[in-house]
XYZ file of C-alpha atoms in Angstrom:
606
model
C -73.734 76.523 -16.732
C -73.348 73.726 -14.679
C -69.109 73.279 -15.304
C -69.014 76.982 -14.414
C -70.617 76.930 -11.462
C -68.786 74.342 -10.203
C -65.337 75.936 -11.157
C -65.530 78.711 -9.812
C -66.560 77.452 -6.705
C -63.707 74.933 -6.665
C -61.367 78.059 -7.236
C -63.096 80.024 -4.654
C -62.941 77.092 -1.739
C -59.828 76.664 -2.729
C -58.127 79.994 -2.963
C -59.804 81.035 0.168
C -58.292 77.810 1.796
C -54.841 79.192 0.075
C -55.521 82.292 0.991
C -55.902 80.976 4.737
C -52.944 79.330 4.684
C -50.896 82.833 3.433
C -53.034 84.398 6.149
C -51.582 82.262 9.718
C -48.153 82.276 7.868
C -48.285 86.348 7.776
C -48.723 86.251 10.867
C -46.162 84.884 11.955
C -42.819 86.577 13.786
C -40.071 84.946 12.012
C -42.263 83.845 8.999
C -42.606 87.742 8.010
C -39.394 88.630 9.359
C -38.665 86.208 5.892
C -40.038 88.221 3.474
C -38.762 91.481 4.855
C -35.461 90.196 4.860
C -36.554 89.644 1.357
C -38.242 92.914 0.501
C -35.102 94.573 1.210
C -32.997 92.942 -1.270
C -35.653 93.521 -3.851
C -35.025 96.931 -3.240
C -31.412 96.883 -2.943
C -31.775 95.573 -5.971
C -34.222 98.854 -7.284
C -31.569 101.341 -6.182
C -28.970 99.729 -7.929
C -31.389 100.272 -10.932
C -31.824 104.243 -9.777
C -29.038 104.912 -8.708
C -26.973 105.201 -11.659
C -29.399 108.209 -12.508
C -29.861 110.736 -10.347
C -26.666 113.168 -9.240
C -25.622 114.063 -5.312
C -25.854 117.427 -5.301
C -21.769 119.058 -6.313
C -22.223 121.590 -3.439
C -20.883 118.305 -1.122
C -16.880 118.080 -1.157
C -15.778 115.281 0.883
C -11.230 115.049 2.295
C -10.771 111.809 3.122
C -8.401 110.134 4.980
C -8.312 107.117 2.392
C -5.007 105.157 2.260
C -2.718 107.426 1.057
C -4.462 109.973 3.890
C -3.328 107.286 6.543
C 0.442 106.872 4.861
C 1.208 110.236 4.602
C -0.349 111.378 8.491
C 1.783 107.505 10.036
C 5.034 109.801 8.993
C 4.513 112.740 9.464
C 3.281 111.982 13.110
C 4.674 108.471 13.446
C 0.642 107.225 14.114
C -3.204 107.502 14.304
C -5.258 109.265 15.885
C -2.743 112.833 15.491
C -2.856 115.454 16.715
C -5.311 117.764 18.032
C -3.923 120.575 16.196
C -3.348 119.164 13.140
C -7.112 119.723 13.024
C -7.047 123.077 13.819
C -4.658 123.864 11.426
C -6.653 122.378 9.218
C -9.965 124.302 10.470
C -7.769 127.718 10.417
C -6.491 127.446 6.648
C -9.554 125.924 5.550
C -12.329 128.644 6.972
C -11.004 131.643 4.661
C -11.795 129.978 1.322
C -15.562 130.099 2.980
C -16.292 126.315 2.939
C -20.258 126.632 3.925
C -19.645 124.169 6.589
C -16.724 122.324 8.036
C -19.136 118.445 9.352
C -16.343 116.318 11.019
C -16.904 112.868 10.798
C -14.899 111.810 13.444
C -15.419 111.932 17.455
C -12.943 113.793 19.713
C -13.380 112.021 22.626
C -10.402 112.163 25.475
C -7.883 114.773 25.740
C -4.260 113.717 24.317
C -2.470 114.000 28.368
C 0.533 114.243 25.740
C 0.411 117.116 24.580
C -2.788 119.657 26.121
C -2.351 122.305 24.349
C -2.933 120.755 21.045
C -6.890 120.284 22.315
C -6.955 123.911 23.249
C -6.411 124.623 19.451
C -8.906 122.082 18.204
C -11.443 123.592 20.908
C -10.800 127.123 20.602
C -11.025 126.898 16.238
C -14.280 124.848 16.363
C -15.666 127.484 19.375
C -14.589 130.065 17.180
C -16.097 129.057 13.800
C -19.799 128.714 13.909
C -19.920 126.916 10.811
C -18.008 124.493 11.518
C -19.605 120.808 12.918
C -18.632 117.882 15.129
C -19.975 114.955 16.129
C -21.365 112.798 18.912
C -21.828 108.969 19.884
C -24.325 107.016 21.981
C -24.512 103.773 22.639
C -25.936 101.017 25.518
C -22.685 100.913 27.652
C -23.364 99.603 31.254
C -23.050 102.390 33.345
C -20.857 100.626 35.711
C -18.072 100.887 32.425
C -19.015 104.368 32.315
C -20.895 107.285 33.709
C -24.321 108.631 31.155
C -22.866 112.294 31.764
C -24.928 115.290 31.500
C -25.580 116.918 28.395
C -26.094 121.230 27.315
C -29.963 121.840 27.561
C -28.413 123.969 23.843
C -28.127 120.027 22.448
C -31.802 118.974 23.513
C -34.566 118.920 20.983
C -38.766 118.164 21.795
C -41.277 116.222 18.781
C -45.290 116.411 19.242
C -46.551 112.863 18.515
C -43.237 110.839 19.117
C -44.236 107.709 19.167
C -42.953 106.649 15.953
C -38.896 107.248 17.984
C -40.174 106.326 21.490
C -41.811 102.820 20.633
C -38.472 101.734 19.066
C -35.897 100.087 20.739
C -33.025 101.151 18.562
C -33.658 104.053 19.152
C -33.598 104.709 22.545
C -30.188 104.683 23.932
C -28.985 104.021 27.562
C -25.142 106.077 27.490
C -23.024 108.828 25.422
C -19.260 109.098 24.415
C -18.565 112.293 25.842
C -16.435 114.255 22.942
C -14.086 116.954 24.778
C -15.634 118.721 27.481
C -15.018 122.650 26.100
C -16.267 121.553 22.830
C -19.386 119.941 24.136
C -20.354 123.154 26.163
C -18.980 125.224 23.487
C -20.556 124.935 20.492
C -24.365 123.944 19.335
C -22.771 122.383 16.081
C -22.787 119.171 17.709
C -25.030 116.446 16.035
C -25.194 112.396 16.431
C -23.294 109.690 14.031
C -25.143 107.068 14.778
C -25.986 104.009 11.598
C -29.092 101.343 12.019
C -28.516 98.776 10.170
C -30.897 96.276 9.437
C -30.347 92.361 10.105
C -28.382 91.941 7.078
C -26.058 94.202 8.200
C -27.014 96.606 5.127
C -27.774 100.467 6.362
C -30.680 101.454 3.731
C -31.815 103.753 6.840
C -31.746 106.699 9.157
C -33.029 107.882 12.629
C -32.691 111.432 12.146
C -33.636 111.247 16.228
C -32.678 108.905 19.258
C -33.655 109.284 22.681
C -30.988 109.855 25.423
C -31.518 111.185 29.390
C -35.197 111.721 28.929
C -34.841 113.975 25.714
C -34.116 113.951 22.340
C -30.840 114.617 20.072
C -30.377 116.060 16.488
C -28.299 113.744 13.536
C -25.441 115.702 12.504
C -26.891 115.369 8.899
C -30.156 116.852 10.462
C -28.133 119.435 12.638
C -26.286 120.327 9.585
C -28.883 120.395 7.309
C -31.410 122.462 8.759
C -29.072 124.984 9.001
C -27.839 125.102 6.025
C -31.376 125.417 4.432
C -32.281 127.867 7.495
C -34.608 125.672 9.188
C -32.965 125.792 12.265
C -35.651 124.802 15.254
C -35.881 122.195 18.409
C -38.847 122.291 18.134
C -40.663 119.313 15.565
C -44.169 117.748 15.000
C -44.701 113.996 13.939
C -47.719 114.449 11.837
C -50.531 111.595 11.034
C -49.038 110.781 7.621
C -45.661 110.007 10.094
C -43.369 112.624 8.675
C -41.511 115.387 10.405
C -42.099 118.029 7.896
C -40.215 122.095 8.997
C -40.273 125.082 7.358
C -39.672 128.984 6.245
C -39.380 131.723 4.021
C -40.295 129.303 1.069
C -37.147 126.431 1.985
C -38.583 123.432 3.581
C -37.318 119.914 4.445
C -39.714 116.747 4.476
C -38.504 113.868 6.940
C -40.343 111.333 5.801
C -40.688 108.164 8.620
C -41.210 104.800 8.319
C -42.826 101.983 11.492
C -39.000 102.493 12.879
C -38.401 106.112 13.509
C -36.137 106.191 10.346
C -35.721 107.613 7.123
C -35.015 105.691 4.020
C -32.354 107.032 2.325
C -32.221 106.842 -1.343
C -28.514 106.789 -2.906
C -26.655 108.063 -5.666
C -24.613 105.541 -7.271
C -23.515 101.929 -6.959
C -19.922 103.919 -6.722
C -18.932 106.260 -4.492
C -20.086 109.329 -5.805
C -19.908 112.298 -4.807
C -16.207 115.277 -5.009
C -13.376 113.646 -2.604
C -10.140 115.342 -2.286
C -7.683 113.113 -0.165
C -6.550 114.642 2.928
C -3.195 114.143 1.757
C -3.730 116.076 -0.812
C -5.817 118.792 0.834
C -2.961 118.989 4.054
C -0.211 119.466 0.655
C -1.199 122.431 -0.205
C -2.451 124.516 2.850
C 1.607 123.399 4.023
C 2.719 125.495 0.346
C 0.117 128.027 0.952
C -1.130 127.020 -2.286
C -4.835 128.973 -1.429
C -5.792 129.108 -5.357
C -6.692 125.222 -4.378
C -8.214 125.978 -1.381
C -10.441 128.764 -2.828
C -11.468 126.454 -5.510
C -12.073 123.181 -4.214
C -13.945 124.145 -0.800
C -15.121 127.961 -1.140
C -19.376 127.356 -0.097
C -19.358 123.393 -0.122
C -20.513 121.868 2.068
C -17.751 119.503 3.269
C -17.261 116.907 4.909
C -14.297 115.939 7.007
C -14.012 111.759 7.413
C -12.339 108.063 6.596
C -12.221 105.846 3.861
C -9.310 103.930 4.825
C -9.839 100.143 4.659
C -7.294 100.200 7.680
C -8.973 102.328 9.618
C -12.457 100.431 10.039
C -14.844 102.640 8.728
C -16.541 100.858 5.707
C -20.408 100.257 5.746
C -22.680 97.866 3.909
C -25.328 99.585 1.779
C -27.707 98.668 -0.709
C -25.744 99.946 -3.894
C -22.246 98.578 -2.228
C -20.600 96.022 0.644
C -17.995 99.058 0.807
C -19.079 102.036 1.764
C -17.377 104.879 3.282
C -19.164 105.756 6.461
C -18.621 109.758 5.216
C -20.868 108.614 2.341
C -23.448 107.298 4.179
C -24.036 110.416 5.890
C -22.840 112.549 2.872
C -25.644 110.649 1.716
C -28.506 112.415 4.397
C -27.624 115.215 3.614
C -28.278 115.368 0.497
C -31.403 113.679 0.563
C -31.899 116.356 2.894
C -31.268 118.984 0.504
C -33.261 117.394 -2.139
C -36.386 116.889 -0.378
C -35.003 113.044 -1.977
C -35.913 110.885 0.900
C -37.615 107.439 -0.085
C -40.970 106.548 1.130
C -43.101 103.549 1.454
C -46.763 103.415 -0.545
C -49.594 103.084 2.046
C -50.322 99.651 3.300
C -54.414 99.784 1.717
C -52.474 101.320 -1.947
C -49.771 97.788 -0.906
C -53.465 95.437 -0.566
C -55.320 96.721 -2.939
C -52.765 96.493 -5.331
C -52.068 92.647 -4.960
C -55.178 91.923 -5.171
C -55.313 93.768 -8.363
C -52.988 91.437 -9.673
C -53.401 87.799 -8.250
C -57.305 88.867 -9.632
C -55.970 89.753 -12.878
C -53.820 86.105 -12.624
C -56.305 84.451 -11.376
C -58.770 86.116 -14.047
C -56.271 84.551 -16.676
C -55.585 80.928 -14.606
C -59.508 80.469 -15.305
C -59.793 80.815 -18.181
C -56.693 80.372 -20.583
C -56.610 76.472 -21.458
C -52.704 75.960 -22.038
C -50.940 76.824 -19.514
C -48.091 77.976 -20.782
C -50.869 81.405 -22.137
C -51.622 81.177 -17.320
C -47.437 81.637 -17.030
C -47.177 83.289 -20.020
C -48.953 85.279 -18.580
C -48.028 85.493 -14.419
C -44.307 86.194 -15.744
C -45.689 89.156 -17.686
C -47.610 90.286 -15.131
C -45.181 90.209 -12.586
C -42.355 91.491 -15.081
C -44.117 94.707 -15.476
C -45.265 95.124 -11.839
C -41.595 94.988 -11.409
C -40.755 97.853 -13.740
C -43.679 99.746 -12.709
C -41.989 99.459 -9.027
C -38.417 100.624 -10.213
C -40.253 103.589 -12.708
C -42.075 104.750 -8.918
C -39.103 104.494 -7.409
C -36.676 106.620 -9.562
C -39.778 109.732 -11.066
C -41.694 109.519 -8.171
C -39.184 107.796 -5.050
C -42.010 105.638 -3.606
C -40.835 101.751 -2.419
C -44.272 99.915 -3.368
C -43.201 96.305 -2.021
C -43.156 93.330 -4.317
C -42.591 90.544 -2.134
C -46.271 90.228 -0.648
C -47.726 90.152 -3.981
C -45.485 88.049 -5.712
C -46.547 85.429 -3.027
C -50.014 86.261 -3.207
C -50.352 85.930 -7.165
C -47.986 82.348 -6.578
C -50.799 81.013 -4.186
C -53.651 82.449 -6.062
C -51.264 81.039 -9.358
C -51.617 77.415 -7.249
C -54.644 77.629 -6.440
C -56.445 77.803 -9.995
C -53.742 75.159 -11.053
C -55.314 73.020 -8.200
C -59.125 73.994 -8.726
C -59.090 72.496 -12.619
C -57.323 69.713 -11.462
C -60.784 69.007 -8.827
C -62.695 70.097 -11.625
C -61.013 68.548 -14.490
C -60.888 64.702 -11.887
C -64.557 64.933 -11.153
C -64.672 65.741 -15.006
C -62.463 62.543 -15.901
C -64.671 60.476 -13.787
C -67.570 61.411 -14.508
C -66.582 61.276 -17.926
C -64.926 57.541 -16.527
C -68.460 56.527 -15.221
C -70.657 57.336 -18.075
C -68.173 55.245 -20.325
C -68.460 52.351 -18.245
C -72.577 52.768 -16.894
C -75.277 51.583 -18.089
C -77.673 54.583 -18.943
C -81.400 51.924 -17.567
C -79.889 50.040 -14.994
C -77.058 52.672 -13.694
C -75.157 49.053 -13.102
C -71.697 49.290 -15.168
C -71.772 47.993 -19.026
C -70.710 45.224 -21.047
C -67.502 46.256 -21.327
C -66.663 47.495 -18.051
C -67.897 43.794 -16.790
C -65.020 42.801 -19.655
C -62.404 44.166 -18.161
C -62.896 43.064 -14.649
C -63.383 39.787 -15.360
C -59.511 39.979 -16.210
C -58.935 41.554 -13.511
C -59.717 39.511 -11.180
C -58.497 36.004 -13.054
C -55.024 37.708 -12.545
C -54.815 38.964 -9.211
C -56.785 35.862 -9.117
C -53.461 33.573 -10.729
C -51.178 35.964 -8.757
C -51.475 35.664 -5.061
C -54.009 32.063 -6.367
C -57.197 33.670 -4.897
C -60.887 32.943 -5.537
C -63.450 35.409 -7.187
C -66.938 34.146 -8.301
C -70.151 35.182 -10.941
C -73.282 35.605 -10.863
C -75.017 35.413 -14.075
C -79.001 36.713 -14.151
C -81.577 36.422 -16.220
C -85.515 37.691 -15.183
C -87.783 34.901 -16.234
C -89.948 35.709 -19.044
C -88.876 38.626 -20.270
C -89.756 38.697 -23.586
C -92.946 37.572 -22.687
C -93.673 40.582 -19.894
C -92.627 43.284 -22.432
C -95.174 42.025 -24.777
C -97.932 41.892 -22.274
C -96.809 44.969 -20.428
C -95.375 47.322 -22.850
C -91.739 48.200 -22.700
C -91.766 50.678 -20.400
C -92.719 48.957 -17.711
C -89.818 45.789 -18.911
C -87.551 49.069 -18.548
C -89.394 49.997 -15.449
C -88.379 46.552 -13.476
C -85.317 46.187 -15.309
C -84.150 49.170 -13.316
C -86.055 47.810 -10.270
C -84.374 44.354 -10.318
C -80.803 46.405 -10.965
C -81.431 48.136 -7.907
C -82.544 45.166 -6.133
C -79.342 43.303 -6.825
C -76.670 46.426 -5.878
C -78.833 46.370 -1.937
C -78.428 42.660 -1.567
C -73.984 42.386 -2.636
C -71.374 44.221 -0.871
C -69.679 47.112 -2.126
C -66.478 45.670 -2.752
C -68.495 43.039 -5.527
C -69.634 44.612 -9.246
C -73.275 44.238 -10.651
C -73.422 44.706 -14.368
C -75.720 44.969 -17.183
C -74.687 41.410 -18.972
C -77.017 42.150 -22.604
C -80.871 42.425 -22.797
C -82.421 41.585 -19.592
C -79.203 39.724 -18.045
C -77.728 40.741 -15.808
C -74.318 39.776 -13.934
C -72.318 39.913 -10.270
C -68.585 39.660 -10.107
C -68.512 39.144 -6.927
C -64.488 39.584 -5.318
C -62.721 37.617 -3.090
C -65.076 35.392 -3.072
C -65.291 31.232 -2.639
C -67.701 28.694 -3.986
C -70.106 28.289 -1.515
C -69.980 32.260 0.217
C -71.351 32.743 -3.790
C -74.004 30.670 -3.943
C -75.394 31.989 -0.746
C -75.753 35.816 -2.473
C -77.296 34.264 -4.328
C -79.672 32.464 -3.166
C -80.494 36.017 -1.136
C -80.967 37.731 -4.746
C -83.584 35.558 -5.802
C -85.250 35.742 -3.181
C -84.938 39.541 -2.493
C -86.521 39.493 -6.510
C -88.725 36.850 -6.069
C -90.279 38.604 -2.574
C -90.230 42.367 -3.988
C -93.630 43.566 -5.991
C -92.483 45.779 -9.263
C -94.140 49.326 -9.949
C -95.132 49.484 -13.894
C -94.794 52.285 -16.132
C -98.881 52.835 -15.577
C -98.912 52.345 -12.146
C -99.667 49.507 -11.158
C -97.693 46.465 -9.311
C -96.218 42.530 -9.885
C -94.069 40.366 -8.852
C -91.184 38.669 -11.809
C -89.116 36.000 -10.774
C -84.830 35.829 -11.970
C -82.271 31.819 -13.222
C -79.648 32.377 -11.447
C -75.986 30.516 -12.505
C -73.009 30.580 -10.168
C -69.318 29.924 -11.610
C -65.943 30.503 -9.654
C -62.563 30.756 -10.022
C -60.388 28.004 -10.484
C -62.605 25.155 -10.025
C -65.457 26.244 -12.630
C -62.606 27.452 -14.487
C -59.735 30.539 -14.612
C -59.949 32.336 -17.643
C -63.157 34.609 -18.863
C -64.116 32.161 -21.422
C -64.830 29.128 -19.579
C -66.005 30.997 -16.461
C -68.998 32.707 -18.871
C -69.555 29.835 -20.150
C -70.201 27.408 -16.215
C -72.115 30.181 -15.750
C -74.717 30.196 -18.695
C -75.113 26.252 -18.492
C -75.919 26.740 -15.435
C -78.228 29.421 -15.679
C -79.619 27.327 -18.822
C -80.215 24.426 -16.680
C -82.489 26.673 -13.969
C -83.733 27.883 -16.634
C -85.145 25.039 -18.029
C -86.194 23.348 -14.567
C -88.611 25.918 -13.747
C -86.964 29.181 -13.035
C -87.353 31.314 -9.922
C -83.758 29.628 -9.362
C -79.721 29.368 -8.682
C -78.816 26.319 -9.966
C -73.714 26.267 -10.030
C -73.664 23.143 -11.648
C -74.668 20.569 -14.469
C -74.264 17.359 -16.049
C -72.297 16.654 -18.611
C -73.541 18.340 -22.428
C -75.448 20.547 -20.816
C -75.441 23.302 -23.635
C -74.825 27.173 -22.847
C -77.888 29.038 -23.199
């Protein structure tokens, strides 16, 4: 029972200390950043697994400017970008196919001064067709480089409880790349295509709104998605759960924002997963008047127009691929809106409770399993199951639960358990060893330990040419004492004499019970002169002390002592004991209660 108490106490103390270290580290920004980066990598791993089992919407089609289309355009027009009339003709010829939306992931910025009419054809095509959506972009360029333009009120939005967005500086911009002014003032179908990358350059999240010049502006896909669901509005409210929810006539869009004011995208595959149609093929169908191909390909579709050619540098890194076209990122964002399929971070309290539960399970196993192999199997089994659970909960419930912090806590607890076990084992070993080398009555070291230390001191003295001494002690007339007062009183006196001896030697000296009423002291690094002084001190201390008997009475006893030193009196255990024993014999023969350190030749050992 006592061992269990100390085991638990050591484990709790060790766990508290290690948890304190963990808590301290968690307060360091660099450590939190390190954990966050690893957690992001585990998110990528889980997304790489779950994305294989999620199908994108067949409502979305992408017209992509791939490498072949880029070559087609350069051969036809001589350079990129193409004259704006090309895009105007594309819109004009696609509209009869009745696509639900045409969303341009392209920026129509400055005028083409060489062909101004081309610009106006594009402006007319965009402004005339209410299902055409175009892009703009915010940045933080200096006002000296570009004067921040004023944007139309029709593009502005209001958000109640906007703390998640305003508190994140990467969503607040000071400048804007204006598109063609006539488009800017001629249509409300203008949205942002800004993307936010994590520190490792990977896009895991997107911001539905950005803040500029005192107002909020929608992302292009938020604008298109809400229009598609017939939930168009410029007024939003962030609820206590960190969600922006818009609903009308049974349709609903929910934007769960994380602590950085962004939504976490749920990806649809490691490869390009949407229906892609190369631009050159569409342009060729337009030239040939192939209405059947155009109608079949784009009727009722949400059509994105964007760039996938490597030479045009719109390739992004995402959790499922390091080579992902920007237009597919935008399509993924829109698909998440249509399906209400965003990933949500699990609540902090849930993460803490789950981490503590797993850590407690690991701690229980470590403290109760005698086999380290079982503890290791439990550890890997628990966290493998937890990893699988995290994949399933992401796949079926779109919830991102933390992996790294719970596993790190589990490692800390696992380590704490084994440190506690080590401390307890060390303590048990020391206790067992002490019992093995200690005499139970006198609490001196026993005869076996005496022999070990004699050998060790002899070896040390020989190696370093040093000295040490031995005192043999015998209680005078002890047999007669036992016969007179009884063995219980004899034991009491023996115990008290041992205590007196220990109080009159150094902490480095080694007091032992040699056998019966005989005791010994090994004096480390002590020459004969100092050993004699110590022996005399012990002899006087015992002679002057009153000892209590088992009966409650008090009496005096005396002791006889023999002293031997290395190297002058011997260089082996046997020779030193023999020399001290002969001295002891002389002390007893000469009247006892004295110290003897030399003897005449021919003195027999006792």
